[in-house]
Structures are given as C-alpha cells and as structure tokens.
Short mmCIF file of C-alpha atoms in Angstrom, two decimals:
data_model
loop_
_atom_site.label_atom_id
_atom_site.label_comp_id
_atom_site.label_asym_id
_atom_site.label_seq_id
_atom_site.Cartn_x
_atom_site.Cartn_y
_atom_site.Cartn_z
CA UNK A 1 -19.20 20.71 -32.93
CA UNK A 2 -22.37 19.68 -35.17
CA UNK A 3 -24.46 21.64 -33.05
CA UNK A 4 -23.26 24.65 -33.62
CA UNK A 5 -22.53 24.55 -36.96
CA UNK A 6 -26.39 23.53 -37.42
CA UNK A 7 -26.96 27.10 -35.86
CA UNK A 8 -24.46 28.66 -38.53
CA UNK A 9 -27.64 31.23 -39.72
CA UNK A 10 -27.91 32.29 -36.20
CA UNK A 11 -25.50 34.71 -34.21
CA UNK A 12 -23.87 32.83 -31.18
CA UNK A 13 -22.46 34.88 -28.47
CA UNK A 14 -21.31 32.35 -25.88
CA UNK A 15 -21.90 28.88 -25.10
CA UNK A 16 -22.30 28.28 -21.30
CA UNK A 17 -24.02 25.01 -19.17
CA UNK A 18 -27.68 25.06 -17.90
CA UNK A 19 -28.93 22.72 -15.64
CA UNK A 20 -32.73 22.70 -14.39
CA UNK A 21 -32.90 21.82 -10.78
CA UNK A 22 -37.33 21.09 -10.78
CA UNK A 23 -36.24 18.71 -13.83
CA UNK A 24 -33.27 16.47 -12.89
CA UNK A 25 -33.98 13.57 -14.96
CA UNK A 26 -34.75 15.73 -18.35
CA UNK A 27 -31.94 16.05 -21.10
CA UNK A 28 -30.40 19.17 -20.88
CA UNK A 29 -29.31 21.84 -23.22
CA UNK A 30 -25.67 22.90 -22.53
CA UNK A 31 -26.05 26.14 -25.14
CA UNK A 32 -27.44 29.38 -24.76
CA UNK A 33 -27.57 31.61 -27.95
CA UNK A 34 -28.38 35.03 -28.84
CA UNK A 35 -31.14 34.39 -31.16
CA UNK A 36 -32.78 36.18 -34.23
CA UNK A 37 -36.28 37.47 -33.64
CA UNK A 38 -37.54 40.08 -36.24
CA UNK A 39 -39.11 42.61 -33.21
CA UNK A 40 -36.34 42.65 -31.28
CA UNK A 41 -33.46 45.69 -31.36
CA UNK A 42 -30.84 45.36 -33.83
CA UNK A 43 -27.98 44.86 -32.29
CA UNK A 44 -24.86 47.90 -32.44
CA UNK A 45 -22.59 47.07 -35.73
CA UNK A 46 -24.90 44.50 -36.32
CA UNK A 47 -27.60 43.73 -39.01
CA UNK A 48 -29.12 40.56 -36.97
CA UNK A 49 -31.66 41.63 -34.15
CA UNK A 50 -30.90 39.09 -31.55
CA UNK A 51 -31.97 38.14 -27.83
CA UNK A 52 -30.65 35.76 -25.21
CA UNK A 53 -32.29 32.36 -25.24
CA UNK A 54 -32.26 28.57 -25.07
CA UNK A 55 -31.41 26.48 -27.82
CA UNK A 56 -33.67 23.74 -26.70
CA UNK A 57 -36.43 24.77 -26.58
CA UNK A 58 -38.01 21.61 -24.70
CA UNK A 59 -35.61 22.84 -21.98
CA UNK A 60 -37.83 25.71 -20.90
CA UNK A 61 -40.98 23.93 -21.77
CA UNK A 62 -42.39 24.24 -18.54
CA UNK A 63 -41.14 28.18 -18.16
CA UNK A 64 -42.70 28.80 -21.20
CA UNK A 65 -46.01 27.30 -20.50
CA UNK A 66 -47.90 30.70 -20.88
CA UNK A 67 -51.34 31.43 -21.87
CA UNK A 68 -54.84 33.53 -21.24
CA UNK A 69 -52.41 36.55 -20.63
CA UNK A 70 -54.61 39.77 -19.94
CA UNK A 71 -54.11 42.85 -17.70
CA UNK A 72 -56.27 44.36 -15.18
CA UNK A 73 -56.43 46.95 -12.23
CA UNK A 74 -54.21 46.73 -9.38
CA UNK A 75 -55.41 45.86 -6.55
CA UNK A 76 -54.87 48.14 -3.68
CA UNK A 77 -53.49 45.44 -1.37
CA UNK A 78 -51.04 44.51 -3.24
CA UNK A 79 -48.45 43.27 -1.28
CA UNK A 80 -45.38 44.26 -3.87
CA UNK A 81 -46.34 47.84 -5.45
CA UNK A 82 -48.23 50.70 -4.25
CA UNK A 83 -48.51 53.93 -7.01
CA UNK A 84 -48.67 57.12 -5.67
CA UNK A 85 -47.59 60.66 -6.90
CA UNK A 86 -44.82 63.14 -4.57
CA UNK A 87 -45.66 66.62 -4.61
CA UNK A 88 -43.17 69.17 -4.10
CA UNK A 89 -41.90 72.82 -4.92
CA UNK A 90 -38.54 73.48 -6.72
CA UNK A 91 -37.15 76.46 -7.11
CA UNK A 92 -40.18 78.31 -6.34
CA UNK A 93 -42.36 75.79 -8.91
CA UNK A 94 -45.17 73.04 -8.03
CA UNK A 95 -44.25 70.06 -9.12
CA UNK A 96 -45.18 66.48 -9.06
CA UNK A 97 -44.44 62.75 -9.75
CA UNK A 98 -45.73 59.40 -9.89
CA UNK A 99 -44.31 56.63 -7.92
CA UNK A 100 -44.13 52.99 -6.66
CA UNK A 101 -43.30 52.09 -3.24
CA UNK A 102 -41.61 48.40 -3.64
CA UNK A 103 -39.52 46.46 -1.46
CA UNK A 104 -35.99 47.05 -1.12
CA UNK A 105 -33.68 44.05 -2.82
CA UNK A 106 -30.44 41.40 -1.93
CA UNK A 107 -28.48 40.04 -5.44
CA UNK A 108 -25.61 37.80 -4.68
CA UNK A 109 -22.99 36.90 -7.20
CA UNK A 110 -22.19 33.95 -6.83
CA UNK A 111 -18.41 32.09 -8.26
CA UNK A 112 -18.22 28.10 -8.05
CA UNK A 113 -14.50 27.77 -7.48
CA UNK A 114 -15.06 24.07 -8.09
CA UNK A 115 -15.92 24.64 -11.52
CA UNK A 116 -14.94 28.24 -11.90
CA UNK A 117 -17.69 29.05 -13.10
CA UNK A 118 -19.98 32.12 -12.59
CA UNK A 119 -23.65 30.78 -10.79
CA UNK A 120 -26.75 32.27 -12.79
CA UNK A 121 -30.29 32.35 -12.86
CA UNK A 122 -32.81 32.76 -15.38
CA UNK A 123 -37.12 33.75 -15.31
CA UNK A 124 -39.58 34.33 -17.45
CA UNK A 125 -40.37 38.32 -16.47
CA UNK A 126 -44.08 39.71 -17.30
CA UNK A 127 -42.50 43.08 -17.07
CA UNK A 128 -39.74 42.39 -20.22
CA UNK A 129 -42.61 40.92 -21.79
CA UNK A 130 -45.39 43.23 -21.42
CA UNK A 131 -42.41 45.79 -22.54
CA UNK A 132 -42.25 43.91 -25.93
CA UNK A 133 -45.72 43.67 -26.90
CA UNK A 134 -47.11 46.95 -25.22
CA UNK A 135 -47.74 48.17 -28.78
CA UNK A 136 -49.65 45.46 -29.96
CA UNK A 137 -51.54 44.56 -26.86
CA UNK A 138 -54.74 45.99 -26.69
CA UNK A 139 -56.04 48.38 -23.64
CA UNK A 140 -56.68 44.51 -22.15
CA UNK A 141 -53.54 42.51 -23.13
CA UNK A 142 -56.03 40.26 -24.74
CA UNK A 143 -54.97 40.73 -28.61
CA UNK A 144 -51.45 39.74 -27.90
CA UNK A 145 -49.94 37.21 -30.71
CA UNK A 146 -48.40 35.10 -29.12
CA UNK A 147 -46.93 32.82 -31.88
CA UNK A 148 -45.60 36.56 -33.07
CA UNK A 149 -44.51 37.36 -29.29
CA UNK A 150 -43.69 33.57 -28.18
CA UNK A 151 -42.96 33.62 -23.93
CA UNK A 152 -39.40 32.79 -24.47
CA UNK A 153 -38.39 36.48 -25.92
CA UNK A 154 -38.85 37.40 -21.93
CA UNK A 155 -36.54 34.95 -20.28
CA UNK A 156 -34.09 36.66 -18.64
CA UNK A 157 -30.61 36.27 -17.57
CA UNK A 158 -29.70 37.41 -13.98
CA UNK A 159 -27.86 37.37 -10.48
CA UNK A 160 -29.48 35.46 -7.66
CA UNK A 161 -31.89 37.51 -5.70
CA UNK A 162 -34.33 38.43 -3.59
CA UNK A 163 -36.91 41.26 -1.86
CA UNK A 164 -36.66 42.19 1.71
CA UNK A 165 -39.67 41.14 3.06
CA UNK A 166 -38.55 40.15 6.72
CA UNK A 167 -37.22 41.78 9.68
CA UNK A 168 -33.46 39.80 9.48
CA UNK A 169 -30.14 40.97 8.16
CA UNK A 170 -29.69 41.44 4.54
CA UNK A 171 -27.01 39.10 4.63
CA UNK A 172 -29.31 36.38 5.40
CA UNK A 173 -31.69 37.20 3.28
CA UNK A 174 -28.85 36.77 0.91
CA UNK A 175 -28.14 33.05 1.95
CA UNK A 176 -32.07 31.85 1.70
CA UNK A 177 -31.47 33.62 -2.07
CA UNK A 178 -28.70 31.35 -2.56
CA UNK A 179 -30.13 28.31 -1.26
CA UNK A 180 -33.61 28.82 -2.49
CA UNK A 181 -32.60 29.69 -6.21
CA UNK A 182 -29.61 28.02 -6.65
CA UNK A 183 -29.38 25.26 -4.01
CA UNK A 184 -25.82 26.26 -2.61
CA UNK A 185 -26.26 25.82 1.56
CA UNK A 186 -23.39 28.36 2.89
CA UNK A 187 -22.69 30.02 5.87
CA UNK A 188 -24.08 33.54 6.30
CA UNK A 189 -20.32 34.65 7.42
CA UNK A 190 -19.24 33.71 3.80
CA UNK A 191 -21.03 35.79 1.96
CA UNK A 192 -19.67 39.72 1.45
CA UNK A 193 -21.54 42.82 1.73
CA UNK A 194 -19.85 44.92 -2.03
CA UNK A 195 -21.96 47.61 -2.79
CA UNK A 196 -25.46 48.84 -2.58
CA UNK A 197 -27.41 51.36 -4.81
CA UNK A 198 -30.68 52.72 -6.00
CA UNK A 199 -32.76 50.95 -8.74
CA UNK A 200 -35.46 52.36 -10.81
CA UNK A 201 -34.49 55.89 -10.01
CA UNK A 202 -36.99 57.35 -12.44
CA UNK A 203 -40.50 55.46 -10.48
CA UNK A 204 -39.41 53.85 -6.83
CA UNK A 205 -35.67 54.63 -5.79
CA UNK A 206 -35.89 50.86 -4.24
CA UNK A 207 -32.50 50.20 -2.15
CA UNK A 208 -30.36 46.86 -3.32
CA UNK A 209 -27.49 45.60 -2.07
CA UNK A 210 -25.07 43.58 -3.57
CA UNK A 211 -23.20 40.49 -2.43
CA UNK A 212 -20.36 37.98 -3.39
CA UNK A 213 -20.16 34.60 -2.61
CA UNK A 214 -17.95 32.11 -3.75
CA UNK A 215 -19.20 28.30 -3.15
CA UNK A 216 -18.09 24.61 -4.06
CA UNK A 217 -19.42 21.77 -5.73
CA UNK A 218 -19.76 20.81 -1.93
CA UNK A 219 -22.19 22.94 -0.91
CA UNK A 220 -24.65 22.02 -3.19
CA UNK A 221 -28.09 20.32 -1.73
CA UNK A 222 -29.27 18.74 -4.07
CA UNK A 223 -33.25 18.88 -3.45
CA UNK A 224 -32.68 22.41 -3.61
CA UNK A 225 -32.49 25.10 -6.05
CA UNK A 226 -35.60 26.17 -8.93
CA UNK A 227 -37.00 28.73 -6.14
CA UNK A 228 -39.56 28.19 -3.65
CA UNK A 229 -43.71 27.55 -4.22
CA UNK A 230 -44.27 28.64 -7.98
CA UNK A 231 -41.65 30.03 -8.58
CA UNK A 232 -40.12 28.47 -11.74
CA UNK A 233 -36.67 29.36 -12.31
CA UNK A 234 -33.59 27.61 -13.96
CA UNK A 235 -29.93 28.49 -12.84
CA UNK A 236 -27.51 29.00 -14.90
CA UNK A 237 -23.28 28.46 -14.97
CA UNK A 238 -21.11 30.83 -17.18
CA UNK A 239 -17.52 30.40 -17.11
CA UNK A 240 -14.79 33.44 -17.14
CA UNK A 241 -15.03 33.29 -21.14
CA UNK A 242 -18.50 33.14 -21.70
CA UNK A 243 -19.62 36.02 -19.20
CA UNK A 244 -16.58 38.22 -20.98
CA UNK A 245 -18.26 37.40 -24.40
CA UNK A 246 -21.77 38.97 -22.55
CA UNK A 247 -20.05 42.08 -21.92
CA UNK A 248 -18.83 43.01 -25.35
CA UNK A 249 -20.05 46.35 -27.51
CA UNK A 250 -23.19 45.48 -29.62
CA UNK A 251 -24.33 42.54 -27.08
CA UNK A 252 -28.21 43.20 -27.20
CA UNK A 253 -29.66 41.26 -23.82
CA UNK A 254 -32.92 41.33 -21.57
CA UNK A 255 -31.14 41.60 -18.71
CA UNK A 256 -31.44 43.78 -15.82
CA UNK A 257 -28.32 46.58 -15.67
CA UNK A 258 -27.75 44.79 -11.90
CA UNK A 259 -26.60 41.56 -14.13
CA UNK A 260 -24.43 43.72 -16.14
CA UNK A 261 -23.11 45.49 -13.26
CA UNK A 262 -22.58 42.59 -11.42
CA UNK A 263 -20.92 40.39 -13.86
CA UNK A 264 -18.52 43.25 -14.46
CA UNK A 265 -17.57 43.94 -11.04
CA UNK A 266 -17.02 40.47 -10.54
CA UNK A 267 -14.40 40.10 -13.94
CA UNK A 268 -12.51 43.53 -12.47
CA UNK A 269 -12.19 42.48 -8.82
CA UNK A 270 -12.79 38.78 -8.09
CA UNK A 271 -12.01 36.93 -11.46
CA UNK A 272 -8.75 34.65 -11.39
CA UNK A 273 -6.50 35.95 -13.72
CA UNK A 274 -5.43 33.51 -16.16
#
C-alpha cells in the first residue's frame, strides 16, 4: 500500500497490471493512474484536470522517446489518407464537404478467462497529441514545448486492432490483431463477429467491426505481442473492477469512444457476474 499512498496528491482511478512484451526482463509498473496535468480538461465534479497514464515513468521510456516533432504536407501517395471534398445538392442547395478516404478497421475485445481479466493495449497517438498542442504549435509544429506538452499526455488506452489492408476475412484480420498486439495465438473460429459501425462520421465514415474473444493463459506465445516492425505498443490487463472504475461520470480519458464502447458492451453482455 506505500505506493499509493505516496500518490495521495494525485487522483487514482483504478489500479490495473501492465506488462511490456518488447521489454521482458525490465521491472514493471503494475499501476496506471489518472494523473494531474495543468492543460488537460477538468474533469466533471472535479477540480483536478487529470489524464490516463503510467506511474513509472521508466516503463514507457522507450514509447516516450519523442523528439524533432514538425509537420509537413501530405504526400499524395499516402498509403493511409487521401483528402478530398463531396459535392452535392440538398434540397435544391450546392453544397460541399471535405473528406478522408481511410481504411476500414477490426477491434477485438479480448477477456483472459485465466485471469479474468480484460486484454488492453496502449500507443503513443500523434493525432491525441497534435490535438493537445495545436494551439501552441506553430504553422510548423516546430515551437512545441515539449517539457510543457511531455509525449506521455498522448498515450492512449484501447482495444486491440487493426486496418483492413488485405483481401481476407475480417475475422482473420482480427486474429493477426490479436496475435500481433497482444501475443494470444487463437483459432479464427473463436473469435465472434458483435457489431460493426461507422467511425469519424463527421471526415471519413470508415467501417469497423467489432469482435470478442475470450483466450487463456495458454494461448499466449510468448515471443509475441508489442506489434509488428516499429510499432511500439504495450498491452494492457484490467480486471472487472478496474474497467467499471473507467466507466464512471467525470472519468476524463484519451481514449477512443470504440474503447468506451467496447469495454461497456463487454461489462453488459459478456462480464461474469459476481
């Protein structure tokens, strides 16, 4: 109990277990917080502005390694997105609007009925980022403080997942998700088609689907997991408690509304009931 009562000036929302699969033989943090940072929202009820992160910070070291950040033009080859603007008429009136053509998505949630615990990842995302210090950035990115804006207040806390970049069913796309990003090897037949939606209905309309998978201490491979190439991502385990503790009024978090949606569909329909 000594660490947390060192964090007593801090608000703590949960406590769940982290485990880095690139670093196996560094100590790991078993605490996540929601921690005070002056720019960040205050939270609803709440005089503390707060945002999910690690308590260790040597724990992300490597995530966090982030420097010479600038922007520049996109290039029109870019494999991912491709702006445009959709012209119509409604109800007699021109209109128009500027899009992105992206790749449709796969998220799994995933349950470890070993542990009973809910399988998480986390990433450090440019986009949260960039969305924190747009302000302050410069027409370049260049002026950014970083010491004011450290990398970590963009780590985010998410579902396994993955773009549809290959002609093979989503449901397989699903299970190189899993294995890639978590290192759970399962059978595509395990793994259940839930729902599917439209994100980012306001600039692409991109198609994901949704899956469930529940896996075992088992399945696990171990020289797998942390993504694939440079991809640097840490997965996370939340038990029943701590993901309920997520979901509460006033919770201020950089996740994607896909997390949120997830997590919730997966305490109303799949959760054992104590």
């Amino acid at each position: 109990m000594s660490i947390i009562k060192s964090l007593s000036c801090q608000s703590i929302i949960g406590l769940c277990t982290a485990t880095t699969r690139r670093t196996p033989s560094r100590s790991i943090s078993p605490f996540f917080v929601l921690r005070e940072h002056p720019k960040w929202p205050t939270a609803i009820g709440s005089s503390t502005p707060v945002i999910l992160n690690s308590i260790d910070d040597q724990e992300t070291a490597t995530m966090n390694d982030i420097s010479n950040i600038y922007y520049g033009r996109l290039p029109e080859d870019s494999p991912y997105v491709k702006p445009f603007r959709f012209y119509y008429t409604q109800n007699g009136k021109e209109k128009s609007w500027d899009l992105l053509k992206v790749h449709d998505s796969v998220s799994v949630v995933i349950f470890n009925t070993t542990r009973q615990k809910l399988v998480l990842v986390k990433q450090f995302r440019p986009a949260v980022y960039h969305g924190l210090v747009s302000e302050e950035a410069g027409a370049d990115g260049r002026s950014i403080d970083m010491k004011k804006y450290p990398p970590s207040l963009a780590v985010t806390l998410e579902l396994c997942a993955g773009i549809v970049d290959k002609p093979i069913p989503l449901a397989e796309i699903a299970r190189e998700e899993v294995l890639e990003e978590c290192g759970y090897d399962v059978p595509v037949e395990r793994l259940e088609q839930i729902i599917s939606y439209r994100s980012g209905v306001g600039t692409s309309g991109a198609l994901q689907v949704m899956f469930y998978v529940e896996v075992t201490d088992q399945d696990k491979v171990e020289a797998a997991g942390g993504g694939v190439g440079d991809e640097i991502i840490e997965v996370v385990e939340l038990s029943l408690a701590e993901a309920s503790k997520l979901m509460e009024k006033g919770s201020v978090l950089t996740s994607p509304p896909a997390f949120l949606f997830g997590v919730l569909w997966f305490l109303t329909n799949r959760a054992p009931k104590a």
